[in-house]
Coordinates of C-alpha atoms and ligand atoms in Angstrom, one line a residue:
M9 CA -36.7 -10.4 -8.3
C10 CA -36.0 -7.0 -6.8
G11 CA -36.1 -6.3 -3.0
I12 CA -38.1 -3.3 -1.8
V13 CA -38.2 -1.7 1.6
G14 CA -39.7 1.4 3.1
Y15 CA -39.5 2.8 6.7
T16 CA -41.3 5.7 8.3
G17 CA -41.1 6.3 12.1
K18 CA -39.1 7.5 15.1
S19 CA -35.7 5.9 14.2
S20 CA -33.2 7.2 11.8
A21 CA -34.5 5.7 8.6
L22 CA -31.1 4.8 7.1
S23 CA -30.5 2.0 9.5
P24 CA -33.8 0.0 9.1
V25 CA -33.7 0.6 5.3
L26 CA -30.2 -0.7 5.0
E27 CA -30.9 -3.6 7.3
G28 CA -34.0 -4.4 5.2
L29 CA -31.9 -4.4 2.1
R30 CA -29.4 -6.7 3.6
R31 CA -32.1 -9.2 4.4
L32 CA -33.7 -8.8 0.9
E33 CA -30.5 -8.9 -1.1
Y34 CA -31.2 -12.5 -2.0
R35 CA -34.0 -11.2 -4.2
G36 CA -31.6 -9.3 -6.6
Y37 CA -28.1 -8.0 -6.3
D38 CA -27.3 -6.1 -9.6
S39 CA -27.5 -2.7 -7.9
A40 CA -28.9 -1.0 -4.8
G41 CA -30.2 2.4 -3.9
I42 CA -31.8 4.4 -1.1
A43 CA -33.8 7.7 -1.0
L44 CA -34.5 9.5 2.2
T45 CA -36.9 12.4 2.9
L46 CA -35.6 15.4 4.9
K47 CA -37.5 18.4 6.1
P48 CA -40.7 19.3 4.1
G49 CA -39.7 20.7 0.8
A50 CA -35.9 20.0 1.2
P51 CA -34.4 18.0 -1.6
L52 CA -34.4 14.2 -1.2
W53 CA -31.2 12.5 -0.3
V54 CA -30.5 9.8 -2.8
E55 CA -27.6 7.3 -3.2
K56 CA -27.4 4.4 -5.6
R57 CA -24.7 2.1 -6.9
A58 CA -24.3 -0.7 -9.4
G59 CA -23.3 -4.0 -8.0
K60 CA -23.9 -5.6 -4.6
L61 CA -25.3 -3.8 -1.6
E62 CA -21.7 -3.6 -0.2
N63 CA -20.9 -1.1 -3.0
L64 CA -23.7 1.2 -1.8
E65 CA -22.7 0.7 1.8
G66 CA -19.1 1.5 1.0
S67 CA -20.1 4.8 -0.7
L68 CA -22.0 6.1 2.4
T69 CA -20.2 8.8 4.3
P70 CA -20.8 9.6 8.0
D71 CA -22.6 12.8 7.0
V72 CA -25.7 11.1 5.6
P73 CA -28.4 13.6 6.8
K74 CA -30.8 12.5 9.6
S75 CA -34.1 11.3 8.2
H76 CA -37.1 9.4 9.6
S77 CA -38.5 8.1 6.4
G78 CA -37.0 6.4 3.3
I79 CA -37.1 3.7 0.7
G80 CA -34.5 1.2 -0.5
H81 CA -34.1 -1.2 -3.4
T82 CA -32.0 -4.1 -4.5
R83 CA -32.2 -4.8 -8.2
W84 CA -32.3 -7.8 -10.5
A85 CA -32.0 -6.0 -13.9
T86 CA -34.6 -6.5 -16.6
H87 CA -34.8 -3.3 -18.6
G88 CA -31.4 -1.6 -18.8
G89 CA -28.1 -3.0 -17.5
P90 CA -26.9 -2.9 -13.9
T91 CA -25.5 0.6 -13.9
D92 CA -25.6 3.4 -11.3
T93 CA -28.0 5.3 -13.5
N94 CA -30.4 2.4 -14.0
A95 CA -30.3 1.6 -10.3
H96 CA -33.4 2.6 -8.3
P97 CA -34.8 4.9 -6.9
H98 CA -35.7 6.9 -9.9
L99 CA -36.6 10.6 -9.6
D100 CA -39.0 13.0 -11.3
N101 CA -37.5 16.0 -13.1
E102 CA -37.9 18.2 -10.1
G103 CA -36.0 15.7 -7.9
K104 CA -38.8 15.8 -5.4
L105 CA -40.4 12.4 -6.0
A106 CA -38.6 9.1 -5.7
L107 CA -39.9 5.7 -6.8
I108 CA -38.7 2.1 -6.6
H109 CA -40.2 -0.8 -8.5
N110 CA -40.2 -4.6 -8.6
G111 CA -41.7 -6.2 -11.7
I112 CA -42.0 -5.2 -15.4
I113 CA -44.1 -2.3 -16.8
E114 CA -45.1 -3.8 -20.2
N115 CA -46.5 -0.5 -21.7
Y116 CA -43.4 1.6 -20.7
V117 CA -42.5 2.3 -24.4
E118 CA -45.8 4.1 -25.1
L119 CA -45.8 5.8 -21.7
R120 CA -42.3 7.1 -22.2
A121 CA -43.0 8.4 -25.7
A122 CA -46.1 10.3 -24.4
L123 CA -44.2 11.6 -21.3
E124 CA -41.2 12.8 -23.5
A125 CA -43.7 14.5 -25.8
K126 CA -45.0 16.4 -22.7
G127 CA -41.4 17.6 -21.9
H128 CA -40.3 15.0 -19.4
T129 CA -36.5 14.2 -19.6
F130 CA -35.5 10.6 -19.0
K131 CA -32.1 9.5 -17.6
S132 CA -32.2 5.7 -17.5
E133 CA -33.1 2.8 -19.8
T134 CA -35.5 1.4 -17.3
D135 CA -39.2 0.7 -17.6
T136 CA -39.5 2.1 -14.1
E137 CA -38.6 5.7 -15.0
S138 CA -41.8 6.1 -16.9
V139 CA -43.8 5.4 -13.8
V140 CA -42.1 8.2 -11.7
H141 CA -42.8 10.8 -14.4
L142 CA -46.4 9.6 -14.7
L143 CA -46.8 9.7 -10.9
S144 CA -45.3 13.2 -10.8
D145 CA -47.9 14.5 -13.2
A146 CA -50.7 12.6 -11.5
R147 CA -49.7 14.0 -8.1
K148 CA -49.9 17.5 -9.4
A149 CA -53.3 16.8 -10.9
H150 CA -54.4 15.6 -7.4
N151 CA -53.1 18.6 -5.6
G152 CA -50.3 16.8 -3.9
D153 CA -52.2 13.7 -2.9
L154 CA -49.7 10.9 -3.6
A155 CA -52.0 8.0 -2.8
A156 CA -54.7 9.3 -5.1
A157 CA -52.1 9.8 -7.8
M158 CA -50.8 6.2 -7.2
R159 CA -54.3 4.8 -7.6
D160 CA -54.8 6.7 -10.9
I161 CA -51.5 5.6 -12.5
C162 CA -52.0 2.0 -11.5
Q163 CA -55.0 1.9 -13.8
E164 CA -52.7 3.0 -16.7
L165 CA -49.9 0.5 -16.0
R166 CA -49.7 -2.9 -17.6
G167 CA -47.6 -5.7 -16.3
S168 CA -46.5 -6.6 -12.8
F169 CA -45.4 -4.2 -10.2
T170 CA -44.7 -3.4 -6.6
L171 CA -44.2 0.4 -6.3
L172 CA -43.1 2.5 -3.4
A173 CA -42.9 6.3 -3.6
I174 CA -42.0 9.2 -1.4
H175 CA -42.2 13.0 -2.0
S176 CA -40.1 15.7 -0.4
D177 CA -43.1 17.9 0.5
D178 CA -44.7 15.1 2.7
P179 CA -41.6 13.5 4.3
E180 CA -43.3 11.1 6.7
R181 CA -45.5 9.4 4.0
I182 CA -44.7 6.4 1.9
V183 CA -47.2 5.2 -0.7
G184 CA -47.1 1.7 -2.2
A185 CA -49.1 -0.3 -4.7
R186 CA -49.0 -3.9 -5.9
R187 CA -50.1 -6.0 -8.9
N188 CA -48.8 -9.5 -9.3
S189 CA -45.7 -8.7 -7.2
P190 CA -45.4 -9.0 -3.4
L191 CA -45.8 -6.2 -0.9
V192 CA -46.3 -6.6 2.9
V193 CA -46.8 -4.1 5.6
G194 CA -45.0 -4.3 8.9
V195 CA -47.0 -2.8 11.7
G196 CA -44.7 -1.2 14.3
D197 CA -45.2 1.0 17.4
G198 CA -44.9 4.6 16.2
E199 CA -43.2 3.3 13.0
N200 CA -44.4 1.3 10.0
F201 CA -42.7 -0.7 7.2
L202 CA -43.3 -1.8 3.7
A203 CA -41.3 -4.6 2.1
S204 CA -41.3 -7.3 -0.5
D205 CA -40.9 -9.8 2.3
V206 CA -41.4 -9.9 6.0
A207 CA -37.7 -10.7 6.5
A208 CA -36.9 -7.0 5.9
F209 CA -38.6 -5.9 9.1
I210 CA -38.7 -9.1 11.2
A211 CA -36.1 -7.7 13.7
H212 CA -38.5 -4.8 14.4
T213 CA -42.0 -6.3 14.4
K214 CA -43.8 -9.6 14.0
R215 CA -47.1 -8.0 13.0
A216 CA -47.8 -7.9 9.3
L217 CA -50.6 -7.0 7.0
E218 CA -51.3 -8.7 3.7
L219 CA -51.9 -6.5 0.7
G220 CA -54.1 -7.9 -2.1
Q221 CA -54.0 -7.5 -5.8
D222 CA -54.4 -3.9 -7.1
E223 CA -54.3 -2.4 -3.7
V224 CA -52.7 0.9 -2.6
V225 CA -51.2 1.4 0.8
D226 CA -50.4 4.8 2.4
I227 CA -48.3 4.7 5.6
T228 CA -47.1 7.3 8.0
P229 CA -45.5 6.5 11.5
S230 CA -49.0 6.4 13.0
S231 CA -51.3 5.3 10.2
I232 CA -51.8 2.6 7.6
T233 CA -54.5 3.1 5.0
I234 CA -55.2 0.4 2.4
T235 CA -57.5 1.1 -0.5
D236 CA -58.5 -0.4 -3.8
L237 CA -57.8 1.5 -7.0
L238 CA -61.1 3.4 -6.7
G239 CA -60.1 4.7 -3.3
N240 CA -62.5 2.5 -1.3
I241 CA -60.9 1.8 2.1
L242 CA -60.3 -2.0 2.7
P243 CA -60.1 -3.8 6.0
H244 CA -56.7 -4.9 7.3
N245 CA -56.0 -8.6 7.5
E246 CA -53.2 -8.7 10.2
Y247 CA -51.2 -11.8 11.0
E248 CA -48.3 -12.7 13.2
I249 CA -45.1 -13.8 11.6
S250 CA -44.3 -17.3 13.0
W251 CA -40.5 -17.2 12.9
D252 CA -38.0 -14.7 14.4
A253 CA -35.1 -12.7 13.1
S254 CA -32.6 -15.4 13.9
A255 CA -34.2 -17.7 11.4
A256 CA -33.2 -15.3 8.7
E257 CA -29.6 -15.0 9.9
R258 CA -26.6 -17.2 9.2
G259 CA -26.2 -18.2 12.8
G260 CA -22.6 -19.2 12.7
Y261 CA -22.6 -20.8 9.3
T262 CA -20.4 -19.4 6.6
H263 CA -23.3 -19.4 4.1
F264 CA -27.1 -19.5 4.3
M265 CA -27.0 -22.4 1.9
L266 CA -24.9 -24.5 4.3
K267 CA -27.2 -23.5 7.2
E268 CA -30.3 -24.5 5.2
I269 CA -28.8 -27.8 4.2
Y270 CA -28.3 -28.6 7.9
E271 CA -31.8 -27.4 8.7
Q272 CA -33.4 -30.1 6.6
P273 CA -34.1 -32.6 9.4
K274 CA -36.0 -29.9 11.3
A275 CA -37.8 -28.6 8.2
I276 CA -38.9 -32.2 7.4
L277 CA -40.1 -32.8 10.9
D278 CA -42.0 -29.5 11.1
T279 CA -43.7 -30.2 7.7
L280 CA -44.7 -33.7 8.9
I281 CA -46.0 -32.8 12.3
G282 CA -49.7 -33.7 12.7
R283 CA -50.0 -34.7 9.0
T284 CA -48.9 -38.3 8.7
A285 CA -52.4 -39.6 9.4
G286 CA -54.2 -37.1 7.2
L287 CA -54.1 -33.6 5.7
D288 CA -55.2 -30.5 7.6
A289 CA -59.1 -30.1 7.8
S290 CA -58.7 -26.7 6.2
I291 CA -57.6 -28.6 3.1
T292 CA -60.0 -31.5 3.0
S293 CA -63.0 -29.2 3.6
A294 CA -62.0 -26.8 0.8
L295 CA -61.5 -29.4 -1.9
N296 CA -63.6 -32.0 -3.5
F297 CA -61.2 -34.9 -4.0
E298 CA -64.0 -37.2 -5.3
A299 CA -64.4 -35.0 -8.4
V300 CA -60.7 -35.3 -9.3
S301 CA -59.7 -37.5 -12.3
K302 CA -56.4 -35.9 -13.2
V303 CA -53.7 -34.0 -11.3
V304 CA -51.5 -31.4 -12.9
I305 CA -48.5 -30.2 -11.0
I306 CA -47.1 -26.8 -12.1
A307 CA -43.8 -25.4 -10.9
C308 CA -40.4 -24.1 -11.8
G309 CA -36.8 -25.2 -11.2
T310 CA -36.3 -27.1 -8.0
A311 CA -40.0 -27.1 -7.2
Y312 CA -40.6 -28.7 -10.6
H313 CA -38.3 -31.5 -9.7
A314 CA -40.2 -32.1 -6.5
G315 CA -43.3 -32.3 -8.6
L316 CA -41.7 -35.0 -10.8
V317 CA -41.1 -37.1 -7.7
G318 CA -44.7 -36.3 -6.7
K319 CA -45.9 -37.8 -10.0
Y320 CA -44.4 -41.2 -9.1
A321 CA -45.9 -41.2 -5.6
I322 CA -49.4 -39.9 -6.6
E323 CA -49.8 -42.1 -9.6
K324 CA -48.7 -45.2 -7.6
W325 CA -50.6 -44.5 -4.4
A326 CA -53.7 -42.8 -5.7
G327 CA -54.0 -44.3 -9.2
I328 CA -54.6 -40.9 -10.8
P329 CA -52.8 -39.7 -13.9
V330 CA -50.4 -36.9 -13.1
D331 CA -48.9 -34.4 -15.5
V332 CA -46.0 -32.3 -14.3
E333 CA -45.7 -29.0 -16.2
Y334 CA -43.1 -26.3 -16.4
A335 CA -45.2 -23.4 -15.3
S336 CA -43.7 -21.1 -17.9
E337 CA -45.0 -23.3 -20.7
Y338 CA -48.3 -24.4 -19.3
R339 CA -50.8 -21.7 -20.3
Y340 CA -49.3 -21.0 -23.7
R341 CA -50.3 -24.4 -25.1
D342 CA -54.0 -24.3 -24.4
P343 CA -53.9 -27.3 -22.0
S344 CA -56.9 -29.4 -21.4
V345 CA -58.2 -28.4 -17.9
D346 CA -61.6 -28.4 -16.3
G347 CA -63.4 -29.0 -13.0
S348 CA -62.1 -32.6 -12.7
T349 CA -58.5 -31.4 -12.7
L350 CA -56.7 -30.8 -9.4
V351 CA -53.9 -28.3 -10.1
I352 CA -51.1 -28.3 -7.6
P353 CA -48.7 -25.3 -7.9
I354 CA -45.6 -25.9 -5.9
S355 CA -43.6 -22.8 -4.9
Q356 CA -41.2 -22.0 -2.1
S357 CA -41.8 -18.2 -2.4
G358 CA -45.4 -18.3 -3.4
E359 CA -44.6 -15.4 -5.8
T360 CA -43.1 -17.0 -8.8
M361 CA -44.8 -15.3 -11.7
D362 CA -44.7 -18.2 -14.1
T363 CA -46.4 -20.4 -11.5
L364 CA -48.9 -17.8 -10.5
M365 CA -49.9 -17.1 -14.1
A366 CA -50.2 -20.9 -14.9
M367 CA -52.3 -21.3 -11.8
R368 CA -54.6 -18.5 -12.6
Y369 CA -55.1 -19.9 -16.1
A370 CA -56.1 -23.3 -14.6
K371 CA -58.4 -21.6 -12.1
T372 CA -60.3 -19.6 -14.7
H373 CA -60.8 -22.9 -16.6
G374 CA -62.5 -24.4 -13.6
A375 CA -59.7 -26.4 -11.9
Q376 CA -59.5 -26.9 -8.2
V377 CA -56.2 -25.3 -7.0
F378 CA -54.3 -26.9 -4.1
S379 CA -51.0 -25.2 -3.7
V380 CA -47.9 -26.3 -1.9
C381 CA -46.1 -23.3 -0.6
N382 CA -43.5 -22.2 2.0
T383 CA -44.4 -18.5 2.4
N384 CA -47.3 -17.6 4.5
G385 CA -49.7 -15.1 2.9
S386 CA -47.9 -15.0 -0.4
T387 CA -49.9 -14.6 -3.6
I388 CA -50.1 -18.3 -4.8
P389 CA -51.6 -19.6 -1.5
R390 CA -53.9 -16.5 -1.3
E391 CA -55.4 -17.3 -4.7
S392 CA -55.6 -21.1 -4.1
D393 CA -58.7 -23.0 -3.0
A394 CA -56.5 -24.7 -0.4
V395 CA -52.8 -24.7 0.6
L396 CA -50.4 -27.2 2.2
Y397 CA -47.8 -25.1 3.8
T398 CA -44.3 -26.6 4.0
H399 CA -42.7 -25.5 7.2
A400 CA -39.1 -25.1 6.0
G401 CA -38.8 -21.6 7.6
P402 CA -37.2 -18.8 5.6
E403 CA -35.0 -19.9 2.8
I404 CA -32.5 -17.2 2.0
A405 CA -29.9 -18.8 -0.2
V406 CA -30.8 -18.6 -3.9
A407 CA -30.2 -22.3 -4.3
S408 CA -33.1 -24.1 -2.9
T409 CA -32.4 -27.0 -0.5
K410 CA -34.6 -27.3 2.6
A411 CA -37.6 -26.1 0.6
F412 CA -37.0 -29.0 -1.8
A413 CA -36.9 -31.5 1.0
T414 CA -40.2 -30.3 2.4
Q415 CA -41.8 -30.1 -1.1
L416 CA -41.0 -33.8 -1.4
I417 CA -42.7 -34.5 1.9
A418 CA -45.7 -32.5 0.7
M419 CA -45.9 -34.6 -2.4
Y420 CA -45.9 -37.8 -0.3
L421 CA -48.6 -36.5 2.0
V422 CA -50.8 -35.6 -1.0
G423 CA -50.2 -39.0 -2.6
L424 CA -51.1 -40.8 0.5
H425 CA -54.2 -38.7 1.2
L426 CA -55.5 -39.0 -2.3
G427 CA -54.8 -42.8 -2.3
L428 CA -56.7 -43.3 0.9
A429 CA -59.6 -41.1 -0.1
R430 CA -59.9 -43.1 -3.4
G431 CA -59.6 -46.4 -1.7
V432 CA -56.4 -47.3 -3.7
I433 CA -54.3 -47.8 -0.5
T434 CA -55.3 -49.1 2.9
P435 CA -55.1 -47.3 6.2
E436 CA -52.4 -49.8 7.2
F437 CA -50.3 -48.8 4.3
V438 CA -50.7 -45.1 5.2
T439 CA -49.7 -45.9 8.8
Q440 CA -46.6 -47.8 7.5
M441 CA -45.6 -44.9 5.2
G442 CA -46.3 -42.5 8.1
D443 CA -43.7 -44.4 10.1
E444 CA -41.2 -44.4 7.2
L445 CA -41.7 -40.6 6.8
S446 CA -41.2 -40.0 10.5
E447 CA -37.8 -41.7 10.3
L448 CA -36.6 -39.3 7.6
P449 CA -35.3 -36.5 9.8
A450 CA -33.0 -38.9 11.7
K451 CA -31.9 -40.4 8.4
V452 CA -31.1 -37.0 6.9
E453 CA -29.2 -36.3 10.1
Q454 CA -27.2 -39.4 9.4
V455 CA -26.4 -38.4 5.9
L456 CA -25.2 -35.0 7.1
E457 CA -22.9 -36.6 9.6
T458 CA -21.0 -38.4 6.7
V459 CA -20.7 -35.7 4.1
E460 CA -17.3 -34.3 5.2
P461 CA -15.3 -36.5 2.8
L462 CA -17.3 -34.9 -0.1
R463 CA -15.3 -31.8 0.4
E464 CA -12.1 -33.4 -0.8
L465 CA -13.8 -35.6 -3.4
T466 CA -15.5 -32.6 -5.0
R467 CA -12.3 -30.6 -5.3
K468 CA -10.9 -33.4 -7.5
F469 CA -13.4 -32.4 -10.2
K470 CA -13.2 -28.7 -9.8
D471 CA -11.6 -28.2 -13.3
S472 CA -13.9 -30.6 -15.1
S473 CA -15.9 -29.0 -17.8
S474 CA -19.0 -31.1 -17.3
M475 CA -20.7 -33.4 -14.8
L476 CA -23.5 -35.8 -15.6
F477 CA -26.1 -37.2 -13.2
L478 CA -27.9 -40.5 -13.7
G479 CA -31.0 -41.8 -12.0
R480 CA -33.9 -44.1 -12.5
H481 CA -37.5 -43.9 -11.2
V482 CA -37.5 -41.2 -8.5
G483 CA -33.8 -41.1 -8.8
F484 CA -34.2 -39.4 -12.2
P485 CA -35.8 -36.2 -10.8
T486 CA -33.1 -36.3 -8.1
A487 CA -30.5 -36.4 -10.9
L488 CA -32.1 -33.4 -12.5
E489 CA -32.1 -31.6 -9.2
G490 CA -28.4 -32.4 -8.6
A491 CA -27.5 -31.1 -12.1
L492 CA -29.5 -27.9 -11.5
K493 CA -27.7 -27.3 -8.2
L494 CA -24.4 -27.7 -9.9
K495 CA -25.2 -25.4 -12.8
E496 CA -26.6 -22.7 -10.5
L497 CA -23.7 -22.7 -8.0
A498 CA -20.6 -24.0 -9.9
Y499 CA -21.5 -22.4 -13.3
M500 CA -20.5 -25.8 -14.7
H501 CA -22.2 -27.7 -17.5
A502 CA -24.3 -30.4 -15.8
E503 CA -27.2 -32.6 -17.0
G504 CA -29.4 -35.2 -15.5
F505 CA -30.5 -38.3 -17.5
P506 CA -32.6 -41.4 -16.8
G507 CA -29.9 -44.2 -16.7
G508 CA -31.6 -46.1 -19.4
E509 CA -31.7 -43.1 -21.8
L510 CA -27.9 -42.8 -21.9
K511 CA -27.5 -45.2 -24.7
H512 CA -29.9 -43.2 -26.9
G513 CA -27.5 -40.3 -27.2
P514 CA -26.1 -38.8 -24.1
I515 CA -23.4 -41.5 -23.7
A516 CA -21.5 -39.7 -26.5
L517 CA -20.7 -37.0 -23.9
I518 CA -18.6 -39.4 -21.8
D519 CA -14.9 -38.9 -22.2
Q520 CA -11.8 -40.0 -20.3
G521 CA -12.3 -38.7 -16.7
T522 CA -15.9 -37.3 -17.1
P523 CA -17.4 -37.3 -13.6
V524 CA -20.7 -39.1 -13.5
I525 CA -22.9 -39.2 -10.4
A526 CA -25.1 -42.2 -10.3
I527 CA -28.1 -42.1 -7.9
M528 CA -28.6 -45.8 -7.3
P529 CA -32.1 -47.2 -6.7
A530 CA -32.6 -49.2 -3.5
A531 CA -30.0 -52.0 -3.1
G532 CA -31.3 -55.4 -4.2
S533 CA -34.1 -54.0 -6.4
L534 CA -34.5 -54.8 -10.1
L535 CA -33.8 -51.2 -11.0
A536 CA -30.5 -51.2 -8.9
E537 CA -29.3 -54.0 -11.2
K538 CA -30.3 -52.0 -14.3
M539 CA -28.5 -49.0 -13.0
A540 CA -25.4 -51.0 -12.1
S541 CA -25.3 -51.9 -15.9
N542 CA -25.5 -48.2 -16.7
V543 CA -22.6 -47.5 -14.4
Q544 CA -20.6 -50.2 -16.2
E545 CA -21.5 -48.6 -19.5
V546 CA -20.1 -45.2 -18.6
K547 CA -17.1 -46.7 -16.8
A548 CA -16.2 -48.6 -20.0
R549 CA -16.0 -45.2 -21.8
G550 CA -13.7 -43.6 -19.3
A551 CA -16.1 -42.0 -16.8
V552 CA -15.2 -41.6 -13.1
V553 CA -18.3 -42.7 -11.2
I554 CA -19.5 -41.4 -7.9
A555 CA -22.4 -43.5 -6.7
I556 CA -25.0 -42.5 -4.1
S557 CA -26.4 -45.7 -2.7
D558 CA -27.7 -47.5 0.3
G559 CA -25.6 -50.6 -0.7
P560 CA -22.2 -51.4 -2.2
V561 CA -21.6 -50.5 -5.9
P562 CA -18.6 -52.5 -6.9
A563 CA -18.1 -50.8 -10.3
A564 CA -18.1 -47.2 -8.9
D565 CA -15.0 -45.3 -8.2
H566 CA -16.5 -43.7 -5.1
V567 CA -19.6 -44.6 -3.2
I568 CA -21.5 -42.2 -0.9
R569 CA -23.5 -44.3 1.4
I570 CA -27.0 -43.3 2.5
P571 CA -29.4 -45.1 4.8
S572 CA -32.0 -47.3 3.3
A573 CA -35.5 -45.9 3.0
H574 CA -38.7 -46.8 1.1
E575 CA -37.9 -46.5 -2.6
F576 CA -40.2 -43.5 -3.1
L577 CA -38.7 -41.6 -0.1
Q578 CA -35.1 -42.1 -1.2
P579 CA -34.7 -38.6 -3.0
V580 CA -35.0 -37.0 0.4
L581 CA -31.7 -38.7 1.4
S582 CA -29.9 -38.9 -1.9
V583 CA -30.3 -35.2 -2.7
V584 CA -28.3 -34.2 0.4
P585 CA -24.9 -35.2 -1.0
L586 CA -25.8 -33.6 -4.3
Q587 CA -26.5 -30.3 -2.5
V588 CA -23.2 -30.6 -0.6
I589 CA -21.3 -31.4 -3.8
A590 CA -22.7 -28.3 -5.5
Y591 CA -21.9 -26.2 -2.4
E592 CA -18.3 -27.4 -2.2
M593 CA -17.9 -27.0 -6.0
A594 CA -19.0 -23.4 -5.8
L595 CA -16.4 -22.8 -3.0
A596 CA -13.7 -24.6 -4.9
R597 CA -14.3 -22.5 -8.0
G598 CA -14.5 -19.3 -6.0
N599 CA -18.1 -18.6 -6.7
D600 CA -20.6 -16.7 -4.6
V601 CA -22.6 -19.5 -2.9
D602 CA -25.6 -17.6 -1.6
Q603 CA -25.9 -15.2 -4.5
P604 CA -24.9 -16.9 -7.7
R605 CA -24.4 -14.8 -10.8
N606 CA -27.4 -13.7 -12.9
L607 CA -30.0 -15.3 -10.5
A608 CA -32.5 -14.1 -7.9
K609 CA -34.3 -16.0 -5.3
S610 CA -37.8 -15.0 -6.1
V611 CA -38.6 -14.8 -9.9
T612 CA -41.5 -12.3 -10.0
V613 CA -41.3 -11.6 -13.8
E614 CA -42.4 -13.9 -16.6
Ligands
M6R848 O1 -40.2 -19.9 -5.2 P1 -40.3 -21.0 -6.2 O2 -40.3 -22.3 -5.5 O3 -41.5 -20.9 -7.0 O4 -39.1 -20.9 -7.1 C1 -39.0 -21.8 -8.2 C2 -37.6 -21.7 -8.8 O5 -37.3 -20.4 -9.2 C3 -36.5 -22.2 -7.8 O6 -36.8 -23.4 -7.3 C4 -35.1 -22.2 -8.4 O7 -35.1 -23.1 -9.4 C5 -34.0 -22.4 -7.4 N1 -33.2 -21.3 -7.3 C6 -33.2 -23.6 -7.6 O8 -32.3 -23.8 -6.6

């Protein structure tokens, strides 16, 4: 939700901290703030502003003092509105300790009451401010040892947090901690970084360290110390980041979303490489597929829609019952789960709190956990028995596009592998589907070459109050995904329905001119005929129908042609025009494409 960055080293800290915030702004953009340390004992330099990072940048004057260490924060507000005062960093009453936080402190009310009773004065409405006061007292109790103080207070905090703190008396040091929220260390040469995500420091170093649950990290320009909450020193698990800074830049595109839409052929190819004939050995050796009698897919938003497509593929190819669950609902209904359940969390970020908590629930009840994730070293894969990494590269736009395409590919691969392992499908079928999958990058490329007319078409509906999406079979989750993209980007009412469900109620929504997008099943199939009837039904009630189809749709007002593909694979192609429509609609309505209102890329609170 929030983006966090810390820098200590030889450079002037303002520049890497601001640069880190720019790269992390996708995580939250309600306010931004920076704190820098100066000479030992000198007051901290702090600036924070409500609104986007550009507001903070605009407020910076050329006389920002030179500093070699600092922390920065971009906020997605939870407790307290997006104001200057509620923006992070928060300071202790002496103004010597600054703290930033991502997550939610669930016991902040009690903490605040106790701290106020001890004489602490609060300025903001945030849960975070309790932590800085608590840390201030703990630091004094530990004779100025900030890391020891951090370890102590983490044991008192409930909820989820990544915390970074600096103190004016020890200007080169930054201390961080994490529980259920991400924090990575960037290992530099005479400089070190802390951040929510490696994107913050990728331009400076490709060396990163993973930080585990309930760990505290203490960095200076020349040292990195990681401990558990009892102070035991833990070994470093260093890895090299596999992409470079250009992957996290717009590279000539007007928006990250557009770039990411166009990166889909490569993302699909990268996710398929070496896997069409079977899953990675690291997966097959870690899981006992023979013991599986039920699959449960848990995910949120777009990833949930990929899971719904996965249900069709896995049930058909592997003959195993599959439930697809909203992660936020799963653990609160005492689901039936045991050692014969294979739980598949799907997550681009690997940090979505709802998904993480659902997965932990399943794991403690004995399930095997096999995650599908796009972010190396993030919490969900770290806590899984096995992981299938999608290789979409960094996805920066809040609206997910290329991650969805690769999650679909992951679902197909899992379905084929399970089907083969269980003897439901033949090796010949797997080879045939492998060939079909391998053709997808070129077919997506073909779709992308023909989307230009969508620009004008979309603008025709820019003042519509609502848009409906219809699909059948795997076209239904695709319809849901199209509707989600439009809501998220165009702030327009949009809903996806199974074509056959319309007559049971939703058809009452159709009025003269209502735009309806129909995702047509493969031309010539039985379902294509049924869907053609659904198109006639809405047309008869005044709808304007835009069909996405691999064949002609005579009743539609507009047809967006896509190449033919195996019916299960069609969502990979049909979703592309839906992404483009949502993108164009956001532009037509003057909305912020990459950072839509009220949202954040990585939802690290429940
Ligand atoms: O990182 P995750 O895949 O776990 O995120 C799940 C959802 O929050 C995410 O897909 C969200 O729905 C997207 N912004 C939709 O475009």
